[in-house]
Short mmCIF file of C-alpha atoms and ligand atoms in Angstrom, two decimals:
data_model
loop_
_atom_site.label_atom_id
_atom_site.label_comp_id
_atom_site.label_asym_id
_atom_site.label_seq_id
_atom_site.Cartn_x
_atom_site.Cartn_y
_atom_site.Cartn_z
CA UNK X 1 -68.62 15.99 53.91
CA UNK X 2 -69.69 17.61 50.82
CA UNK X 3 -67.68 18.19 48.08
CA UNK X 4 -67.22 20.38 44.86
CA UNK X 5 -64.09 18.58 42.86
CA UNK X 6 -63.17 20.88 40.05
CA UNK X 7 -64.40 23.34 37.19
CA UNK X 8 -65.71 20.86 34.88
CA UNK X 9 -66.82 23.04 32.26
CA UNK X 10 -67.21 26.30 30.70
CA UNK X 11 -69.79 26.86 28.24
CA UNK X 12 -69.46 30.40 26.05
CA UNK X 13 -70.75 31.82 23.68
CA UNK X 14 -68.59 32.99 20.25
CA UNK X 15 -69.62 35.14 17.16
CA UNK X 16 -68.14 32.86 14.92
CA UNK X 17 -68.18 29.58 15.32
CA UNK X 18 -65.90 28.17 12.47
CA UNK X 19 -63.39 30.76 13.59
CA UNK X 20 -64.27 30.15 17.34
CA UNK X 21 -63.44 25.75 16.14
CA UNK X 22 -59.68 26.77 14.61
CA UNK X 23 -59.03 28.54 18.33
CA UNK X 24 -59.56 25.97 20.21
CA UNK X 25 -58.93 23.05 18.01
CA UNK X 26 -55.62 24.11 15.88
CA UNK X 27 -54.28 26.40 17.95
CA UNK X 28 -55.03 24.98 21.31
CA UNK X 29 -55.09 21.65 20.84
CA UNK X 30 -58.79 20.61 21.79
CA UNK X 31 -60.63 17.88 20.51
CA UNK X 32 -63.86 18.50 19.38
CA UNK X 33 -65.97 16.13 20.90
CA UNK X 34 -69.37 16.54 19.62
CA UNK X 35 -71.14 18.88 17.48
CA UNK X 36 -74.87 20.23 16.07
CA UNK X 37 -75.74 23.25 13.90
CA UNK X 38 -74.37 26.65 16.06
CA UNK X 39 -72.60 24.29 19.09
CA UNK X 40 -69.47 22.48 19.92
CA UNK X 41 -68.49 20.45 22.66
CA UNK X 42 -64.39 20.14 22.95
CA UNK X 43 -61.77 18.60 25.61
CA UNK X 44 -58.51 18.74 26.71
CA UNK X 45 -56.02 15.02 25.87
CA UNK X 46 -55.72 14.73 29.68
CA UNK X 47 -59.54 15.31 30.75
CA UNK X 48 -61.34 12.27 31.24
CA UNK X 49 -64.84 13.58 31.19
CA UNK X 50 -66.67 14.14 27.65
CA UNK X 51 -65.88 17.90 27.59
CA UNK X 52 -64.72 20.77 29.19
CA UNK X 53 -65.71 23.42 26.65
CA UNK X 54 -69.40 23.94 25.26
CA UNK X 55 -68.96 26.85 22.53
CA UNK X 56 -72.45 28.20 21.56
CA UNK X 57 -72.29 30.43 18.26
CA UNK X 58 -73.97 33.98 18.84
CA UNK X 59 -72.50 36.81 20.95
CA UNK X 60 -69.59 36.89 23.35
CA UNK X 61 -69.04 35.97 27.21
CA UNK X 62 -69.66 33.56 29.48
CA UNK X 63 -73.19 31.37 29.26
CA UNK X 64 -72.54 29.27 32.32
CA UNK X 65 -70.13 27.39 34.80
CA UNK X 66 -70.19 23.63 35.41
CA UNK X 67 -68.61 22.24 38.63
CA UNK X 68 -68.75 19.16 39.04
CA UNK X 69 -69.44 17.54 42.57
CA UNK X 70 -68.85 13.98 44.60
CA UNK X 71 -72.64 12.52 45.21
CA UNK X 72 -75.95 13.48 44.54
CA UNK X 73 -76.67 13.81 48.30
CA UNK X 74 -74.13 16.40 47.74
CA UNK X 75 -76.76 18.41 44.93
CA UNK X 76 -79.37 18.64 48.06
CA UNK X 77 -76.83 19.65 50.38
CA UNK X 78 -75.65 22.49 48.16
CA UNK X 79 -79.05 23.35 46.79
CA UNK X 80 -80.21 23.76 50.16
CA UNK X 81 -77.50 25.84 51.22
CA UNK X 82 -77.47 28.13 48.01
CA UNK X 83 -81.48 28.75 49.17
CA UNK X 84 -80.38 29.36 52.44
CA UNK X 85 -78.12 31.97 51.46
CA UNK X 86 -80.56 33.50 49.42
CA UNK X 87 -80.05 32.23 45.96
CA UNK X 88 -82.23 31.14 43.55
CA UNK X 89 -81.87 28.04 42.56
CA UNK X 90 -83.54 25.17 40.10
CA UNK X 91 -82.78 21.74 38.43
CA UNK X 92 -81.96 20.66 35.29
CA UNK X 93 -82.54 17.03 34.28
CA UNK X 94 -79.86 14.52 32.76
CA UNK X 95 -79.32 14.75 29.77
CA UNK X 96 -80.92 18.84 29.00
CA UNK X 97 -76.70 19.41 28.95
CA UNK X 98 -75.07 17.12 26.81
CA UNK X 99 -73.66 13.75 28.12
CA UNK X 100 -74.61 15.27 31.45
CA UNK X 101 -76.18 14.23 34.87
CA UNK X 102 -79.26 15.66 36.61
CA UNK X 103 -77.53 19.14 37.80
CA UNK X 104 -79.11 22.36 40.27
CA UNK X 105 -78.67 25.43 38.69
CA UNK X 106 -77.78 28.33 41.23
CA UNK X 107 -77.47 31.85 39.92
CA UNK X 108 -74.79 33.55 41.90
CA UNK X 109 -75.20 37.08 43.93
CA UNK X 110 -73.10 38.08 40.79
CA UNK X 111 -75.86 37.05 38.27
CA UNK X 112 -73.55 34.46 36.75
CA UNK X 113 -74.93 31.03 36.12
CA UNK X 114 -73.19 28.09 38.29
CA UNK X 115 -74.47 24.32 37.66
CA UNK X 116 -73.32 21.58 39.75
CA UNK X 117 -73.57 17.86 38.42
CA UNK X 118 -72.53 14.85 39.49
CA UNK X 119 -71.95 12.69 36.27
CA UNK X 120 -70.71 13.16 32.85
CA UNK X 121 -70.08 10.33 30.70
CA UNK X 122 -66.46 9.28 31.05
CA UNK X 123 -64.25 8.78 28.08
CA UNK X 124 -61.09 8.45 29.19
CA UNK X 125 -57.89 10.87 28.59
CA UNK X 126 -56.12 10.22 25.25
CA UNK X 127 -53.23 8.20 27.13
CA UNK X 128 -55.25 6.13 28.62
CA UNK X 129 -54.79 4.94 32.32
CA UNK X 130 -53.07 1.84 32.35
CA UNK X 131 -49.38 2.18 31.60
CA UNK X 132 -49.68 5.77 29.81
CA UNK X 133 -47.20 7.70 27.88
CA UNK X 134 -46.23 11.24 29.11
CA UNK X 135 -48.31 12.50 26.13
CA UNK X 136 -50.07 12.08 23.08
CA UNK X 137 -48.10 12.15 20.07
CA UNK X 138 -50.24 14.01 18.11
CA UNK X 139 -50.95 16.70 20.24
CA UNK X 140 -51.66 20.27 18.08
CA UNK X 141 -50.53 23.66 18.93
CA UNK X 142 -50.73 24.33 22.17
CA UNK X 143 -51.99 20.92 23.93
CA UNK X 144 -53.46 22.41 26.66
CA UNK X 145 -53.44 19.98 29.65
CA UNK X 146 -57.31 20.78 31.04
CA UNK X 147 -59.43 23.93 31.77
CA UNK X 148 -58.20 24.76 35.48
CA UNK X 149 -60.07 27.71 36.85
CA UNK X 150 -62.42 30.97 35.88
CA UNK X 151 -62.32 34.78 36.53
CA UNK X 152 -65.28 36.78 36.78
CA UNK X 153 -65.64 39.92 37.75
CA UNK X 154 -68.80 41.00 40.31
CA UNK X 155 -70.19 43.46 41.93
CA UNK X 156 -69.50 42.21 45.15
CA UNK X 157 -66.32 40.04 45.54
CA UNK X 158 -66.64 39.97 49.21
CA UNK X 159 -70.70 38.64 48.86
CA UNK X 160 -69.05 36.07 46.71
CA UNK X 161 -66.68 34.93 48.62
CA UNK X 162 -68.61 34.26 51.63
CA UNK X 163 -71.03 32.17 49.37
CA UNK X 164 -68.48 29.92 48.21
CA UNK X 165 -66.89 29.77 51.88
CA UNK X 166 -70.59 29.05 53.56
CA UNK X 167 -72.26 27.94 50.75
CA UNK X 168 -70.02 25.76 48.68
CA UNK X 169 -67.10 24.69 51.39
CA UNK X 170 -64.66 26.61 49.28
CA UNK X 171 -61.50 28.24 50.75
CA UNK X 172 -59.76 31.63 50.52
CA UNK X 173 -56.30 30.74 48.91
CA UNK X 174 -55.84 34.66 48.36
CA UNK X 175 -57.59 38.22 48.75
CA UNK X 176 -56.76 41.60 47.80
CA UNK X 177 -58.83 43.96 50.12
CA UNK X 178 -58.75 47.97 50.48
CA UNK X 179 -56.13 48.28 53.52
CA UNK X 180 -55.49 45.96 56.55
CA UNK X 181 -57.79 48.65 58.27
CA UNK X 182 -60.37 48.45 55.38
CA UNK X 183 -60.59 44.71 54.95
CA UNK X 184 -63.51 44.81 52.62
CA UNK X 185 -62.29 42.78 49.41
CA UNK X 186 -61.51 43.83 45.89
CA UNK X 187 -60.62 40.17 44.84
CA UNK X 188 -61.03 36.63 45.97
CA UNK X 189 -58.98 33.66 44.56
CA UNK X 190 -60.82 30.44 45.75
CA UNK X 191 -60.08 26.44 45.79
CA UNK X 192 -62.03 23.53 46.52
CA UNK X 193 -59.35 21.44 46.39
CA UNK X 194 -55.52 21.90 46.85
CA UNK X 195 -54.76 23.79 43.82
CA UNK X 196 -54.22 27.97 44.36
CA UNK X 197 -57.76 28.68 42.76
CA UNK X 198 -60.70 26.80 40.72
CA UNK X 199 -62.35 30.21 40.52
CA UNK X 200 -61.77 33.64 41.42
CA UNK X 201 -63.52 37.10 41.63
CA UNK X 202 -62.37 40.52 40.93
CA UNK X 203 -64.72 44.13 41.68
CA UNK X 204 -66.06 44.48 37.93
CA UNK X 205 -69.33 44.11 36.15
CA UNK X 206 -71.65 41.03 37.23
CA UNK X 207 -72.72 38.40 35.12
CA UNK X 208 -69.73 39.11 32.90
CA UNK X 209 -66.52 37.11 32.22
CA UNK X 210 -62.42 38.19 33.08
CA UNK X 211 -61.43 34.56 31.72
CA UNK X 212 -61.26 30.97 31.85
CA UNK X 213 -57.53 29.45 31.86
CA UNK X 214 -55.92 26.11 30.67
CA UNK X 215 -53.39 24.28 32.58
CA UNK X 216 -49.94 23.55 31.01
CA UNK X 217 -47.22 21.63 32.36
CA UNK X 218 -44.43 24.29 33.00
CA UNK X 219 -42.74 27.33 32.17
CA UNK X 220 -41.26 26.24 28.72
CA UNK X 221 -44.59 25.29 27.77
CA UNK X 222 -45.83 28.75 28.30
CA UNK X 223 -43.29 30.22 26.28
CA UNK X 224 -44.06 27.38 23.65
CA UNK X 225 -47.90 28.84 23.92
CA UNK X 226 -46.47 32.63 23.31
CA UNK X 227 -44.79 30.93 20.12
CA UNK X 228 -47.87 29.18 18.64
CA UNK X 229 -49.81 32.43 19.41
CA UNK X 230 -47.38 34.57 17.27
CA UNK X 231 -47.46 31.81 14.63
CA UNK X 232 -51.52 31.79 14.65
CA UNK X 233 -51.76 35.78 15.09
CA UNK X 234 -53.41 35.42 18.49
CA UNK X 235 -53.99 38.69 20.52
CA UNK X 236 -51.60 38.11 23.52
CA UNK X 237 -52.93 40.52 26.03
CA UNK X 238 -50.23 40.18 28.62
CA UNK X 239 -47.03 37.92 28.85
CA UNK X 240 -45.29 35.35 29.06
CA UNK X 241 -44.96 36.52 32.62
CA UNK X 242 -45.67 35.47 36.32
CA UNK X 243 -48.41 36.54 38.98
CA UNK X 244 -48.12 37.44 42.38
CA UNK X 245 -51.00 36.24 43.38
CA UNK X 246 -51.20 32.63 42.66
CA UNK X 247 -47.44 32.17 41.62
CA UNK X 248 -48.56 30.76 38.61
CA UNK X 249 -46.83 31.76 35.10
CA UNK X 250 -49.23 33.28 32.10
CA UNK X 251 -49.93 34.41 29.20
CA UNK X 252 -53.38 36.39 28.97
CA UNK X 253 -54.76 35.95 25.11
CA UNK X 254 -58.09 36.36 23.33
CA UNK X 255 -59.98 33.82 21.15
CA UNK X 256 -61.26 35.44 17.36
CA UNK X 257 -64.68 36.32 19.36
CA UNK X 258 -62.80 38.64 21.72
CA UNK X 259 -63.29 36.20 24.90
CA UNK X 260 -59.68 36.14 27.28
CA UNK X 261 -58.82 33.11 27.66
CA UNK X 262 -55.24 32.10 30.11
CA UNK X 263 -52.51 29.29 29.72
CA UNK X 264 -51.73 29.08 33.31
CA UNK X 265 -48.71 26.92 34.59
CA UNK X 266 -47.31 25.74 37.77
CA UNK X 267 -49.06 24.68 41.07
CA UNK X 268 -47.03 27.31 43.09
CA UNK X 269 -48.50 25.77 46.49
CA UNK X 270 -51.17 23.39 47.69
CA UNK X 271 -54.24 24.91 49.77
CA UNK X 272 -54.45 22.01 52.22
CA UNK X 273 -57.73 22.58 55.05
CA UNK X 274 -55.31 24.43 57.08
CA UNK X 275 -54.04 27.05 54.52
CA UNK X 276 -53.62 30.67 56.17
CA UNK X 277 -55.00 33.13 53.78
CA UNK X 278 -53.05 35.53 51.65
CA UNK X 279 -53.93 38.89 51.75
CA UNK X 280 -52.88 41.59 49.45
CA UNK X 281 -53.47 45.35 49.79
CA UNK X 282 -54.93 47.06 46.86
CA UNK X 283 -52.06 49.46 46.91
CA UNK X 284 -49.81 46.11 45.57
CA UNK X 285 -52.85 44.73 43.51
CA UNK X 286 -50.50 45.53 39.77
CA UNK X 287 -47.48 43.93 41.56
CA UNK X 288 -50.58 41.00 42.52
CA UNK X 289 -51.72 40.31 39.18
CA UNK X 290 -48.69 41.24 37.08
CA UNK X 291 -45.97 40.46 38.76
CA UNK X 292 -42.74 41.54 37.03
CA UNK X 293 -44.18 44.85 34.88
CA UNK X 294 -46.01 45.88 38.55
CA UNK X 295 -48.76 47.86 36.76
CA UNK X 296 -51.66 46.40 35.14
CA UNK X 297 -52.46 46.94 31.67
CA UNK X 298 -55.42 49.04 30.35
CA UNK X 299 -57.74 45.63 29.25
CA UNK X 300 -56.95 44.25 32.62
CA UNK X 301 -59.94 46.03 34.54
CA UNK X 302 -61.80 47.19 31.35
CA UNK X 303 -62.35 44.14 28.98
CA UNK X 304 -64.42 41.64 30.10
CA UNK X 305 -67.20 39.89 27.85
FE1 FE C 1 -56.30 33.02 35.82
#
């Protein structure tokens, strides 16, 4: 059985890169990992893999998705499968991605770019795995927890979805289509594992990004985040508040570059094989996203980068 395990990385571009480096560094709490004239590689305290975040300096939005996978049988598998669907595909030998494994590149119906790998060099979280603490001492700002999932808009969500399902043994956690009579779908929130999503869709713009979000531990810790954010003049976009869809708690912000970017909290159910899909109708989509002000703010469906 094949397997995709998780969104290992998210690699964007910024205008600013100094700016881009206090965002997630200071504010957030990454570590920056490795660096070269224009680029920076960062991660999370409790990611064990070298990095989760590749920030490239010039322009804004999304460059590429990493997931990472089980085996390289796995890379055939999915290759083959991707073709078979229609995409086009390629590899991309170790090492062309920094600290990373051989990888196939699959551009999505959407147009967004989607590389699966099977190794990146392992480092360790910053507590360590043999009798940890709860947490680093030294954690800054935010101390986001790990990257947990990405939002991109497409043309298509329905096209995308039944990629992921048939191509990439991903699962429908939950979907907002038209009507129950009208089934065709206006957003797709999809897991490979047990967690609600590890990437989701929304009708939109293809090749474009919504936003990639960062798990934290709880509740208090997103009101912490909405703290740090006032402190640091961060533009909060939406929250502290909770979604329907998902259960999780949020705050929607945006880095100096303009790129949204989520502290997401609270695994509000597992998505074990047997999960029945939730469906929404588009007539409670505001009530879906945003689930205490019911109505969705203007930048919701219009700013994407
Ligand atoms: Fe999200």
């Amino acid at each position: 059985m094949s397997a995709v395990i998780r969104l290992g990385y998210v690699h964007i571009r910024v205008t600013d890169l100094e700016e881009a480096r206090n965002h997630y560094s200071n504010t957030l709490g990454m570590e920056v990992v490795a660096e070269e004239p224009g680029k920076l590689w960062l991660k999370c305290w409790d990611e064990w893999d070298h990095h989760s975040l590749v920030l490239e300096e010039g322009g804004v939005g999304l460059v590429k998705l990493g997931y990472k996978v089980e085996s390289p049988d796995d890379l055939e598998t999915f290759e083959k499968r991707a073709q078979n669907f229609g995409a086009s595909t390629g590899r991309v030998s170790a090492g062309e991605n920094l600290k990373v494994g051989e990888a196939v590149r699959i551009t999505l119906p959407s147009e967004h770019a989607l590389e699966l790998y099977t190794d990146m060099e392992f480092v360790g979280t910053e507590t360590g795995s043999l009798n940890p603490e709860a947490w680093p001492r030294h954690v800054r700002g935010v101390g986001t927890h790990w990257i947990d999932h990405a939002l991109v808009p497409c043309d298509d969500p329905g096209l995308m979805e039944r990629f992921f399902t048939e191509a990439l043994d991903f699962r429908t956690a939950e979907r907002v289509v038209e009507s129950i009579e009208q089934p065709n779908v206006i957003g797709s929130w999809m897991s490979c594992g047990e967690s609600p999503h590890d990437i989701a869709f929304i009708k939109g713009p293809n090749e474009k990004l919504h936003h990639f979000a960062y798990h934290l531990e709880d509740w208090s810790a997103i009101l912490k985040a909405g703290d740090i954010f006032s402190m640091d003049d961060v533009p909060i976009d939406i929250g502290p508040t909770r979604h329907g869809i998902t259960r999780g708690t949020t705050i929607y912000f945006f880095d100096p570059s303009g790129n949204r970017n989520e502290v997401f909290a609270g695994l509000g159910y597992r998505v074990q094989k047997d999960f029945p899909t939730i469906n929404w109708t588009v007539d409670q989509l505001a009530k879906g996203i945003f689930y205490h002000a019911r109505e969705l703010n203007d930048a919701f469906t219009s700013v994407f980068t």
